Amino acid sequence: MSSRKVSFMFPHQPTDPETIVPYGRLTEEIGAARLWLGQSLRIESHPAVAYLAGTGCRISIGMAVGLIVLRHPYDAALQARSLARLMRRPVAIGYGAAYPQYVTQLRGEPYAKPAAIVGEFIDVARRLARNEHVRHRGEHFTVDAALPPMDCPPVEIGAGVLRPAMARVTGRCGDLAMTWLTPLKYIEEVVMPAVAQGAAGVQPPPRIVSVVHAAVARPGRSANLLAQYGSISHLSAPHYTDMLRRAGLDVDASDPVSGARELVQAGVYVYGDPDHIAAEIARYHDLGVDEVVVNPSSVNNMYGQEECMRDLREIFAAVHARGGSDGGVADTRVVVPVG
């Protein structure tokens, strides 16, 4: 049976490491299960979290989605395990293939089979993070190595999933499958069955983690405008709009403004009072989603940190009033090293 964790997303790419500290403290204050960061191309996410650990803030951390084009799976395992040791708490990381144009900028051409390379990457990385000696000769990576054994809290490595192929690969190779801007019906009818299909005969299905964009309704705010500020780049990306069309939304990458309106109307962007947002979060849990990650980036982008944190405090108060969220912060289990 899945748990009912509720976490939240750090709302921007930091240029000053001090900006992450209030959100680390907020994670503890409001009883969030975990603080998640996206891939930052300013101060990179791993050293940003290491800075937070250096302040004495010990919380569970998640990152999603990290971009596989930026690192080797050995480095991914090394970085994740290092953060778990520094934080003394579990770490979860979801990886993705990145936009094809960005991959082309870094390697000269896009990945021919993104799901295949992501699957190979996370399979190797997560076994290395578990202190296994990995002998792997694949289409994209060749590894015959292990990390030096080290006790640390659990590390999960999985992938961001939008479409069935990536969901099946993650089911077979990952610890978690992470959705983003994904309608509930699509999670239930497409993502979860594909994850289970990939896992069949190999492992228990990875847990589902869903990022849910949300804002508290307040005088002067516009849900449609907030949805634009929080998702305009995703709504301009063909792979995201393809997923949303498969889910029944009338979106097109050439018209992200209309796409934002569709997100609001379909309830994918959750806007309302804190009790409404908490009730929508509960719908994800009722479906079998293990962890809901509240993304307040649109509020931060439009109104700044103070209003963003105000929203998070009110949303989590409502979540706890409904019966709370399974915590993750106090999990201090260690991985026993393999000799």
JSON list of C-alpha atoms in Angstrom, two decimals, residues 91-319:
[
{"chain": "A", "resi": 91, "resn": "VAL", "atom": "CA", "xyz": [17.59, 11.13, -1.05]},
{"chain": "A", "resi": 92, "resn": "ALA", "atom": "CA", "xyz": [15.41, 10.54, -4.11]},
{"chain": "A", "resi": 93, "resn": "ILE", "atom": "CA", "xyz": [16.42, 11.57, -7.63]},
{"chain": "A", "resi": 94, "resn": "GLY", "atom": "CA", "xyz": [14.47, 11.32, -10.84]},
{"chain": "A", "resi": 95, "resn": "TYR", "atom": "CA", "xyz": [16.38, 11.62, -14.12]},
{"chain": "A", "resi": 96, "resn": "GLY", "atom": "CA", "xyz": [15.25, 12.56, -17.60]},
{"chain": "A", "resi": 97, "resn": "ALA", "atom": "CA", "xyz": [16.60, 12.89, -21.11]},
{"chain": "A", "resi": 98, "resn": "ALA", "atom": "CA", "xyz": [16.09, 16.71, -21.36]},
{"chain": "A", "resi": 99, "resn": "TYR", "atom": "CA", "xyz": [14.67, 18.60, -24.31]},
{"chain": "A", "resi": 100, "resn": "PRO", "atom": "CA", "xyz": [16.09, 17.31, -27.63]},
{"chain": "A", "resi": 101, "resn": "GLN", "atom": "CA", "xyz": [17.40, 20.75, -28.61]},
{"chain": "A", "resi": 102, "resn": "TYR", "atom": "CA", "xyz": [19.36, 21.00, -25.35]},
{"chain": "A", "resi": 103, "resn": "VAL", "atom": "CA", "xyz": [20.83, 17.53, -25.81]},
{"chain": "A", "resi": 104, "resn": "THR", "atom": "CA", "xyz": [21.84, 18.52, -29.35]},
{"chain": "A", "resi": 105, "resn": "GLN", "atom": "CA", "xyz": [23.65, 21.58, -28.01]},
{"chain": "A", "resi": 106, "resn": "LEU", "atom": "CA", "xyz": [25.76, 19.38, -25.72]},
{"chain": "A", "resi": 107, "resn": "ARG", "atom": "CA", "xyz": [26.37, 16.25, -27.79]},
{"chain": "A", "resi": 108, "resn": "GLY", "atom": "CA", "xyz": [25.65, 17.25, -31.37]},
{"chain": "A", "resi": 109, "resn": "GLU", "atom": "CA", "xyz": [22.44, 15.28, -31.82]},
{"chain": "A", "resi": 110, "resn": "PRO", "atom": "CA", "xyz": [19.41, 14.27, -29.77]},
{"chain": "A", "resi": 111, "resn": "TYR", "atom": "CA", "xyz": [19.04, 10.83, -28.27]},
{"chain": "A", "resi": 112, "resn": "ALA", "atom": "CA", "xyz": [17.60, 8.40, -30.82]},
{"chain": "A", "resi": 113, "resn": "LYS", "atom": "CA", "xyz": [15.86, 6.39, -28.09]},
{"chain": "A", "resi": 114, "resn": "PRO", "atom": "CA", "xyz": [15.46, 8.56, -24.95]},
{"chain": "A", "resi": 115, "resn": "ALA", "atom": "CA", "xyz": [13.60, 5.93, -22.93]},
{"chain": "A", "resi": 116, "resn": "ALA", "atom": "CA", "xyz": [16.28, 3.32, -23.58]},
{"chain": "A", "resi": 117, "resn": "ILE", "atom": "CA", "xyz": [19.18, 5.52, -22.52]},
{"chain": "A", "resi": 118, "resn": "VAL", "atom": "CA", "xyz": [17.36, 6.79, -19.42]},
{"chain": "A", "resi": 119, "resn": "GLY", "atom": "CA", "xyz": [16.54, 3.22, -18.42]},
{"chain": "A", "resi": 120, "resn": "GLU", "atom": "CA", "xyz": [20.13, 2.13, -18.81]},
{"chain": "A", "resi": 121, "resn": "PHE", "atom": "CA", "xyz": [21.36, 5.18, -16.89]},
{"chain": "A", "resi": 122, "resn": "ILE", "atom": "CA", "xyz": [19.08, 4.75, -13.88]},
{"chain": "A", "resi": 123, "resn": "ASP", "atom": "CA", "xyz": [19.62, 0.99, -13.73]},
{"chain": "A", "resi": 124, "resn": "VAL", "atom": "CA", "xyz": [23.39, 1.41, -13.48]},
{"chain": "A", "resi": 125, "resn": "ALA", "atom": "CA", "xyz": [23.23, 4.43, -11.15]},
{"chain": "A", "resi": 126, "resn": "ARG", "atom": "CA", "xyz": [20.87, 2.93, -8.62]},
{"chain": "A", "resi": 127, "resn": "ARG", "atom": "CA", "xyz": [22.83, -0.33, -8.36]},
{"chain": "A", "resi": 128, "resn": "LEU", "atom": "CA", "xyz": [26.03, 1.63, -7.81]},
{"chain": "A", "resi": 129, "resn": "ALA", "atom": "CA", "xyz": [24.29, 3.76, -5.15]},
{"chain": "A", "resi": 130, "resn": "ARG", "atom": "CA", "xyz": [23.41, 0.52, -3.34]},
{"chain": "A", "resi": 131, "resn": "ASN", "atom": "CA", "xyz": [27.10, -0.35, -3.09]},
{"chain": "A", "resi": 132, "resn": "GLU", "atom": "CA", "xyz": [26.86, -3.06, -5.75]},
{"chain": "A", "resi": 133, "resn": "HIS", "atom": "CA", "xyz": [29.72, -3.89, -8.07]},
{"chain": "A", "resi": 134, "resn": "VAL", "atom": "CA", "xyz": [28.13, -3.26, -11.46]},
{"chain": "A", "resi": 135, "resn": "ARG", "atom": "CA", "xyz": [29.21, -5.16, -14.54]},
{"chain": "A", "resi": 136, "resn": "HIS", "atom": "CA", "xyz": [27.28, -3.67, -17.41]},
{"chain": "A", "resi": 137, "resn": "ARG", "atom": "CA", "xyz": [27.94, -3.54, -21.12]},
{"chain": "A", "resi": 138, "resn": "GLY", "atom": "CA", "xyz": [25.05, -1.80, -22.81]},
{"chain": "A", "resi": 139, "resn": "GLU", "atom": "CA", "xyz": [24.22, 0.22, -25.86]},
{"chain": "A", "resi": 140, "resn": "HIS", "atom": "CA", "xyz": [25.06, 3.52, -24.16]},
{"chain": "A", "resi": 141, "resn": "PHE", "atom": "CA", "xyz": [27.23, 2.75, -21.10]},
{"chain": "A", "resi": 142, "resn": "THR", "atom": "CA", "xyz": [29.92, 0.26, -20.22]},
{"chain": "A", "resi": 143, "resn": "VAL", "atom": "CA", "xyz": [30.69, -0.07, -16.50]},
{"chain": "A", "resi": 144, "resn": "ASP", "atom": "CA", "xyz": [32.73, -2.55, -14.48]},
{"chain": "A", "resi": 145, "resn": "ALA", "atom": "CA", "xyz": [33.07, -0.74, -11.18]},
{"chain": "A", "resi": 146, "resn": "ALA", "atom": "CA", "xyz": [31.78, -0.09, -7.68]},
{"chain": "A", "resi": 147, "resn": "LEU", "atom": "CA", "xyz": [31.76, 2.83, -5.32]},
{"chain": "A", "resi": 148, "resn": "PRO", "atom": "CA", "xyz": [33.79, 2.40, -2.14]},
{"chain": "A", "resi": 149, "resn": "PRO", "atom": "CA", "xyz": [31.43, 0.91, 0.48]},
{"chain": "A", "resi": 150, "resn": "MET", "atom": "CA", "xyz": [29.88, 3.52, 2.77]},
{"chain": "A", "resi": 151, "resn": "ASP", "atom": "CA", "xyz": [26.97, 3.54, 5.19]},
{"chain": "A", "resi": 152, "resn": "CYS", "atom": "CA", "xyz": [24.35, 6.13, 4.30]},
{"chain": "A", "resi": 153, "resn": "PRO", "atom": "CA", "xyz": [20.59, 6.62, 4.38]},
{"chain": "A", "resi": 154, "resn": "PRO", "atom": "CA", "xyz": [18.60, 5.13, 1.48]},
{"chain": "A", "resi": 155, "resn": "VAL", "atom": "CA", "xyz": [19.05, 6.50, -2.03]},
{"chain": "A", "resi": 156, "resn": "GLU", "atom": "CA", "xyz": [16.31, 6.14, -4.64]},
{"chain": "A", "resi": 157, "resn": "ILE", "atom": "CA", "xyz": [16.97, 6.70, -8.32]},
{"chain": "A", "resi": 158, "resn": "GLY", "atom": "CA", "xyz": [14.23, 6.73, -10.92]},
{"chain": "A", "resi": 159, "resn": "ALA", "atom": "CA", "xyz": [12.98, 8.78, -13.85]},
{"chain": "A", "resi": 160, "resn": "GLY", "atom": "CA", "xyz": [10.50, 11.38, -14.92]},
{"chain": "A", "resi": 161, "resn": "VAL", "atom": "CA", "xyz": [7.73, 9.74, -16.95]},
{"chain": "A", "resi": 162, "resn": "LEU", "atom": "CA", "xyz": [5.33, 11.32, -19.42]},
{"chain": "A", "resi": 163, "resn": "ARG", "atom": "CA", "xyz": [4.52, 8.59, -21.90]},
{"chain": "A", "resi": 164, "resn": "PRO", "atom": "CA", "xyz": [4.13, 4.78, -21.81]},
{"chain": "A", "resi": 165, "resn": "ALA", "atom": "CA", "xyz": [7.60, 3.85, -23.10]},
{"chain": "A", "resi": 166, "resn": "MET", "atom": "CA", "xyz": [9.40, 5.77, -20.35]},
{"chain": "A", "resi": 167, "resn": "ALA", "atom": "CA", "xyz": [6.93, 4.48, -17.76]},
{"chain": "A", "resi": 168, "resn": "ARG", "atom": "CA", "xyz": [7.60, 0.86, -18.74]},
{"chain": "A", "resi": 169, "resn": "VAL", "atom": "CA", "xyz": [11.38, 1.36, -18.65]},
{"chain": "A", "resi": 170, "resn": "THR", "atom": "CA", "xyz": [11.16, 3.03, -15.25]},
{"chain": "A", "resi": 171, "resn": "GLY", "atom": "CA", "xyz": [8.97, 0.21, -13.97]},
{"chain": "A", "resi": 172, "resn": "ARG", "atom": "CA", "xyz": [11.72, -2.21, -14.89]},
{"chain": "A", "resi": 173, "resn": "CYS", "atom": "CA", "xyz": [14.76, -0.18, -13.83]},
{"chain": "A", "resi": 174, "resn": "GLY", "atom": "CA", "xyz": [13.78, 2.50, -11.31]},
{"chain": "A", "resi": 175, "resn": "ASP", "atom": "CA", "xyz": [12.92, 3.11, -7.68]},
{"chain": "A", "resi": 176, "resn": "LEU", "atom": "CA", "xyz": [10.42, 5.86, -8.49]},
{"chain": "A", "resi": 177, "resn": "ALA", "atom": "CA", "xyz": [8.41, 7.14, -11.44]},
{"chain": "A", "resi": 178, "resn": "MET", "atom": "CA", "xyz": [7.82, 10.89, -11.37]},
{"chain": "A", "resi": 179, "resn": "THR", "atom": "CA", "xyz": [5.01, 12.70, -13.17]},
{"chain": "A", "resi": 180, "resn": "TRP", "atom": "CA", "xyz": [4.82, 16.42, -13.94]},
{"chain": "A", "resi": 181, "resn": "LEU", "atom": "CA", "xyz": [1.71, 18.34, -15.07]},
{"chain": "A", "resi": 182, "resn": "THR", "atom": "CA", "xyz": [0.00, 14.99, -15.45]},
{"chain": "A", "resi": 183, "resn": "PRO", "atom": "CA", "xyz": [-3.80, 14.68, -15.16]},
{"chain": "A", "resi": 184, "resn": "LEU", "atom": "CA", "xyz": [-5.10, 12.18, -12.63]},
{"chain": "A", "resi": 185, "resn": "LYS", "atom": "CA", "xyz": [-6.96, 10.10, -15.19]},
{"chain": "A", "resi": 186, "resn": "TYR", "atom": "CA", "xyz": [-3.80, 9.78, -17.29]},
{"chain": "A", "resi": 187, "resn": "ILE", "atom": "CA", "xyz": [-1.81, 8.65, -14.24]},
{"chain": "A", "resi": 188, "resn": "GLU", "atom": "CA", "xyz": [-4.45, 6.03, -13.50]},
{"chain": "A", "resi": 189, "resn": "GLU", "atom": "CA", "xyz": [-5.08, 4.77, -17.03]},
{"chain": "A", "resi": 190, "resn": "VAL", "atom": "CA", "xyz": [-1.66, 5.17, -18.69]},
{"chain": "A", "resi": 191, "resn": "VAL", "atom": "CA", "xyz": [1.25, 5.77, -16.30]},
{"chain": "A", "resi": 192, "resn": "MET", "atom": "CA", "xyz": [0.45, 3.28, -13.55]},
{"chain": "A", "resi": 193, "resn": "PRO", "atom": "CA", "xyz": [-0.40, 0.35, -15.86]},
{"chain": "A", "resi": 194, "resn": "ALA", "atom": "CA", "xyz": [2.74, 0.98, -17.92]},
{"chain": "A", "resi": 195, "resn": "VAL", "atom": "CA", "xyz": [4.92, 1.14, -14.80]},
{"chain": "A", "resi": 196, "resn": "ALA", "atom": "CA", "xyz": [3.36, -2.09, -13.52]},
{"chain": "A", "resi": 197, "resn": "GLN", "atom": "CA", "xyz": [3.87, -3.73, -16.92]},
{"chain": "A", "resi": 198, "resn": "GLY", "atom": "CA", "xyz": [7.55, -2.83, -16.92]},
{"chain": "A", "resi": 199, "resn": "ALA", "atom": "CA", "xyz": [8.01, -4.08, -13.36]},
{"chain": "A", "resi": 200, "resn": "ALA", "atom": "CA", "xyz": [6.22, -7.39, -13.91]},
{"chain": "A", "resi": 201, "resn": "GLY", "atom": "CA", "xyz": [8.49, -10.31, -13.13]},
{"chain": "A", "resi": 202, "resn": "VAL", "atom": "CA", "xyz": [11.39, -8.00, -12.30]},
{"chain": "A", "resi": 203, "resn": "GLN", "atom": "CA", "xyz": [10.61, -6.04, -9.13]},
{"chain": "A", "resi": 204, "resn": "PRO", "atom": "CA", "xyz": [7.69, -4.50, -7.21]},
{"chain": "A", "resi": 205, "resn": "PRO", "atom": "CA", "xyz": [6.38, -1.47, -9.13]},
{"chain": "A", "resi": 206, "resn": "PRO", "atom": "CA", "xyz": [8.33, 1.69, -8.29]},
{"chain": "A", "resi": 207, "resn": "ARG", "atom": "CA", "xyz": [6.48, 4.25, -6.21]},
{"chain": "A", "resi": 208, "resn": "ILE", "atom": "CA", "xyz": [4.72, 7.07, -8.04]},
{"chain": "A", "resi": 209, "resn": "VAL", "atom": "CA", "xyz": [5.68, 10.66, -7.24]},
{"chain": "A", "resi": 210, "resn": "SER", "atom": "CA", "xyz": [3.50, 13.40, -8.76]},
{"chain": "A", "resi": 211, "resn": "VAL", "atom": "CA", "xyz": [4.38, 17.08, -9.00]},
{"chain": "A", "resi": 212, "resn": "VAL", "atom": "CA", "xyz": [1.22, 19.18, -8.65]},
{"chain": "A", "resi": 213, "resn": "HIS", "atom": "CA", "xyz": [1.33, 22.88, -9.51]},
{"chain": "A", "resi": 214, "resn": "ALA", "atom": "CA", "xyz": [-0.84, 24.85, -7.10]},
{"chain": "A", "resi": 215, "resn": "ALA", "atom": "CA", "xyz": [-1.67, 28.30, -5.77]},
{"chain": "A", "resi": 216, "resn": "VAL", "atom": "CA", "xyz": [-4.00, 29.63, -3.09]},
{"chain": "A", "resi": 217, "resn": "ALA", "atom": "CA", "xyz": [-6.79, 31.80, -4.48]},
{"chain": "A", "resi": 218, "resn": "ARG", "atom": "CA", "xyz": [-6.44, 35.38, -3.27]},
{"chain": "A", "resi": 219, "resn": "PRO", "atom": "CA", "xyz": [-7.87, 38.76, -4.32]},
{"chain": "A", "resi": 220, "resn": "GLY", "atom": "CA", "xyz": [-6.08, 40.08, -7.39]},
{"chain": "A", "resi": 221, "resn": "ARG", "atom": "CA", "xyz": [-4.70, 36.71, -8.46]},
{"chain": "A", "resi": 222, "resn": "SER", "atom": "CA", "xyz": [-5.53, 35.08, -11.79]},
{"chain": "A", "resi": 223, "resn": "ALA", "atom": "CA", "xyz": [-5.40, 31.30, -12.02]},
{"chain": "A", "resi": 224, "resn": "ASN", "atom": "CA", "xyz": [-4.78, 31.42, -15.78]},
{"chain": "A", "resi": 225, "resn": "LEU", "atom": "CA", "xyz": [-1.93, 33.88, -15.44]},
{"chain": "A", "resi": 226, "resn": "LEU", "atom": "CA", "xyz": [-0.38, 31.90, -12.60]},
{"chain": "A", "resi": 227, "resn": "ALA", "atom": "CA", "xyz": [-0.52, 28.74, -14.68]},
{"chain": "A", "resi": 228, "resn": "GLN", "atom": "CA", "xyz": [1.31, 30.56, -17.47]},
{"chain": "A", "resi": 229, "resn": "TYR", "atom": "CA", "xyz": [4.03, 31.80, -15.11]},
{"chain": "A", "resi": 230, "resn": "GLY", "atom": "CA", "xyz": [4.57, 28.32, -13.69]},
{"chain": "A", "resi": 231, "resn": "SER", "atom": "CA", "xyz": [4.39, 26.18, -16.83]},
{"chain": "A", "resi": 232, "resn": "ILE", "atom": "CA", "xyz": [4.97, 28.27, -19.96]},
{"chain": "A", "resi": 233, "resn": "SER", "atom": "CA", "xyz": [8.15, 26.42, -20.97]},
{"chain": "A", "resi": 234, "resn": "HIS", "atom": "CA", "xyz": [6.55, 23.00, -20.51]},
{"chain": "A", "resi": 235, "resn": "LEU", "atom": "CA", "xyz": [3.46, 24.06, -22.43]},
{"chain": "A", "resi": 236, "resn": "SER", "atom": "CA", "xyz": [5.75, 25.06, -25.32]},
{"chain": "A", "resi": 237, "resn": "ALA", "atom": "CA", "xyz": [7.43, 21.64, -25.40]},
{"chain": "A", "resi": 238, "resn": "PRO", "atom": "CA", "xyz": [6.05, 19.06, -27.85]},
{"chain": "A", "resi": 239, "resn": "HIS", "atom": "CA", "xyz": [6.58, 16.06, -25.55]},
{"chain": "A", "resi": 240, "resn": "TYR", "atom": "CA", "xyz": [4.58, 17.69, -22.75]},
{"chain": "A", "resi": 241, "resn": "THR", "atom": "CA", "xyz": [1.76, 18.82, -25.00]},
{"chain": "A", "resi": 242, "resn": "ASP", "atom": "CA", "xyz": [1.66, 15.36, -26.59]},
{"chain": "A", "resi": 243, "resn": "MET", "atom": "CA", "xyz": [1.14, 13.83, -23.14]},
{"chain": "A", "resi": 244, "resn": "LEU", "atom": "CA", "xyz": [-1.58, 16.37, -22.31]},
{"chain": "A", "resi": 245, "resn": "ARG", "atom": "CA", "xyz": [-3.38, 15.73, -25.60]},
{"chain": "A", "resi": 246, "resn": "ARG", "atom": "CA", "xyz": [-3.28, 11.99, -24.90]},
{"chain": "A", "resi": 247, "resn": "ALA", "atom": "CA", "xyz": [-4.93, 12.86, -21.59]},
{"chain": "A", "resi": 248, "resn": "GLY", "atom": "CA", "xyz": [-7.72, 14.70, -23.40]},
{"chain": "A", "resi": 249, "resn": "LEU", "atom": "CA", "xyz": [-6.65, 18.34, -23.03]},
{"chain": "A", "resi": 250, "resn": "ASP", "atom": "CA", "xyz": [-6.87, 20.73, -25.97]},
{"chain": "A", "resi": 251, "resn": "VAL", "atom": "CA", "xyz": [-3.28, 22.00, -26.00]},
{"chain": "A", "resi": 252, "resn": "ASP", "atom": "CA", "xyz": [-0.68, 22.82, -28.61]},
{"chain": "A", "resi": 253, "resn": "ALA", "atom": "CA", "xyz": [2.96, 23.81, -28.19]},
{"chain": "A", "resi": 254, "resn": "SER", "atom": "CA", "xyz": [2.37, 26.84, -30.44]},
{"chain": "A", "resi": 255, "resn": "ASP", "atom": "CA", "xyz": [-0.19, 28.31, -28.02]},
{"chain": "A", "resi": 256, "resn": "PRO", "atom": "CA", "xyz": [0.98, 27.93, -24.42]},
{"chain": "A", "resi": 257, "resn": "VAL", "atom": "CA", "xyz": [-1.40, 30.66, -23.20]},
{"chain": "A", "resi": 258, "resn": "SER", "atom": "CA", "xyz": [-4.40, 28.56, -24.20]},
{"chain": "A", "resi": 259, "resn": "GLY", "atom": "CA", "xyz": [-2.60, 25.56, -22.78]},
{"chain": "A", "resi": 260, "resn": "ALA", "atom": "CA", "xyz": [-2.37, 27.25, -19.39]},
{"chain": "A", "resi": 261, "resn": "ARG", "atom": "CA", "xyz": [-6.10, 27.89, -19.45]},
{"chain": "A", "resi": 262, "resn": "GLU", "atom": "CA", "xyz": [-6.67, 24.21, -20.19]},
{"chain": "A", "resi": 263, "resn": "LEU", "atom": "CA", "xyz": [-4.53, 23.22, -17.19]},
{"chain": "A", "resi": 264, "resn": "VAL", "atom": "CA", "xyz": [-6.73, 25.35, -14.92]},
{"chain": "A", "resi": 265, "resn": "GLN", "atom": "CA", "xyz": [-10.01, 24.14, -16.39]},
{"chain": "A", "resi": 266, "resn": "ALA", "atom": "CA", "xyz": [-8.94, 20.51, -16.15]},
{"chain": "A", "resi": 267, "resn": "GLY", "atom": "CA", "xyz": [-7.73, 20.91, -12.56]},
{"chain": "A", "resi": 268, "resn": "VAL", "atom": "CA", "xyz": [-4.16, 19.98, -13.47]},
{"chain": "A", "resi": 269, "resn": "TYR", "atom": "CA", "xyz": [-3.16, 23.39, -12.15]},
{"chain": "A", "resi": 270, "resn": "VAL", "atom": "CA", "xyz": [-4.85, 23.42, -8.74]},
{"chain": "A", "resi": 271, "resn": "TYR", "atom": "CA", "xyz": [-6.23, 26.81, -7.69]},
{"chain": "A", "resi": 272, "resn": "GLY", "atom": "CA", "xyz": [-8.51, 27.49, -4.77]},
{"chain": "A", "resi": 273, "resn": "ASP", "atom": "CA", "xyz": [-8.57, 27.81, -1.01]},
{"chain": "A", "resi": 274, "resn": "PRO", "atom": "CA", "xyz": [-6.17, 25.65, 1.03]},
{"chain": "A", "resi": 275, "resn": "ASP", "atom": "CA", "xyz": [-8.89, 23.10, 1.86]},
{"chain": "A", "resi": 276, "resn": "HIS", "atom": "CA", "xyz": [-9.61, 22.62, -1.84]},
{"chain": "A", "resi": 277, "resn": "ILE", "atom": "CA", "xyz": [-5.93, 22.13, -2.62]},
{"chain": "A", "resi": 278, "resn": "ALA", "atom": "CA", "xyz": [-5.58, 19.63, 0.23]},
{"chain": "A", "resi": 279, "resn": "ALA", "atom": "CA", "xyz": [-8.62, 17.73, -1.07]},
{"chain": "A", "resi": 280, "resn": "GLU", "atom": "CA", "xyz": [-7.09, 17.58, -4.56]},
{"chain": "A", "resi": 281, "resn": "ILE", "atom": "CA", "xyz": [-3.82, 16.28, -3.11]},
{"chain": "A", "resi": 282, "resn": "ALA", "atom": "CA", "xyz": [-5.81, 13.56, -1.34]},
{"chain": "A", "resi": 283, "resn": "ARG", "atom": "CA", "xyz": [-7.27, 12.48, -4.70]},
{"chain": "A", "resi": 284, "resn": "TYR", "atom": "CA", "xyz": [-3.75, 11.67, -5.92]},
{"chain": "A", "resi": 285, "resn": "HIS", "atom": "CA", "xyz": [-3.09, 9.63, -2.79]},
{"chain": "A", "resi": 286, "resn": "ASP", "atom": "CA", "xyz": [-6.43, 7.83, -3.11]},
{"chain": "A", "resi": 287, "resn": "LEU", "atom": "CA", "xyz": [-5.40, 6.81, -6.62]},
{"chain": "A", "resi": 288, "resn": "GLY", "atom": "CA", "xyz": [-2.19, 5.24, -5.31]},
{"chain": "A", "resi": 289, "resn": "VAL", "atom": "CA", "xyz": [0.32, 8.05, -5.76]},
{"chain": "A", "resi": 290, "resn": "ASP", "atom": "CA", "xyz": [2.89, 7.64, -3.00]},
{"chain": "A", "resi": 291, "resn": "GLU", "atom": "CA", "xyz": [4.15, 11.24, -2.80]},
{"chain": "A", "resi": 292, "resn": "VAL", "atom": "CA", "xyz": [2.61, 14.49, -3.99]},
{"chain": "A", "resi": 293, "resn": "VAL", "atom": "CA", "xyz": [5.05, 17.35, -4.54]},
{"chain": "A", "resi": 294, "resn": "VAL", "atom": "CA", "xyz": [3.41, 20.76, -4.37]},
{"chain": "A", "resi": 295, "resn": "ASN", "atom": "CA", "xyz": [5.01, 23.11, -6.90]},
{"chain": "A", "resi": 296, "resn": "PRO", "atom": "CA", "xyz": [4.53, 26.79, -5.88]},
{"chain": "A", "resi": 297, "resn": "SER", "atom": "CA", "xyz": [6.86, 28.20, -8.55]},
{"chain": "A", "resi": 298, "resn": "SER", "atom": "CA", "xyz": [4.16, 30.26, -10.27]},
{"chain": "A", "resi": 299, "resn": "VAL", "atom": "CA", "xyz": [3.46, 32.18, -7.06]},
{"chain": "A", "resi": 300, "resn": "ASN", "atom": "CA", "xyz": [7.16, 32.73, -6.49]},
{"chain": "A", "resi": 301, "resn": "ASN", "atom": "CA", "xyz": [7.61, 33.92, -10.07]},
{"chain": "A", "resi": 302, "resn": "MET", "atom": "CA", "xyz": [4.76, 36.42, -9.83]},
{"chain": "A", "resi": 303, "resn": "TYR", "atom": "CA", "xyz": [4.73, 37.49, -6.20]},
{"chain": "A", "resi": 304, "resn": "GLY", "atom": "CA", "xyz": [8.03, 36.50, -4.60]},
{"chain": "A", "resi": 305, "resn": "GLN", "atom": "CA", "xyz": [9.27, 34.35, -1.75]},
{"chain": "A", "resi": 306, "resn": "GLU", "atom": "CA", "xyz": [7.09, 35.72, 1.05]},
{"chain": "A", "resi": 307, "resn": "GLU", "atom": "CA", "xyz": [3.84, 34.97, -0.79]},
{"chain": "A", "resi": 308, "resn": "CYS", "atom": "CA", "xyz": [5.17, 31.60, -1.96]},
{"chain": "A", "resi": 309, "resn": "MET", "atom": "CA", "xyz": [5.97, 30.53, 1.60]},
{"chain": "A", "resi": 310, "resn": "ARG", "atom": "CA", "xyz": [2.63, 31.87, 2.81]},
{"chain": "A", "resi": 311, "resn": "ASP", "atom": "CA", "xyz": [0.87, 29.60, 0.31]},
{"chain": "A", "resi": 312, "resn": "LEU", "atom": "CA", "xyz": [2.91, 26.59, 1.40]},
{"chain": "A", "resi": 313, "resn": "ARG", "atom": "CA", "xyz": [2.19, 27.16, 5.09]},
{"chain": "A", "resi": 314, "resn": "GLU", "atom": "CA", "xyz": [-1.55, 27.38, 4.45]},
{"chain": "A", "resi": 315, "resn": "ILE", "atom": "CA", "xyz": [-1.62, 24.38, 2.10]},
{"chain": "A", "resi": 316, "resn": "PHE", "atom": "CA", "xyz": [0.27, 22.15, 4.52]},
{"chain": "A", "resi": 317, "resn": "ALA", "atom": "CA", "xyz": [-1.86, 23.30, 7.44]},
{"chain": "A", "resi": 318, "resn": "ALA", "atom": "CA", "xyz": [-4.90, 22.16, 5.45]},
{"chain": "A", "resi": 319, "resn": "VAL", "atom": "CA", "xyz": [-3.19, 18.87, 4.54]}
]
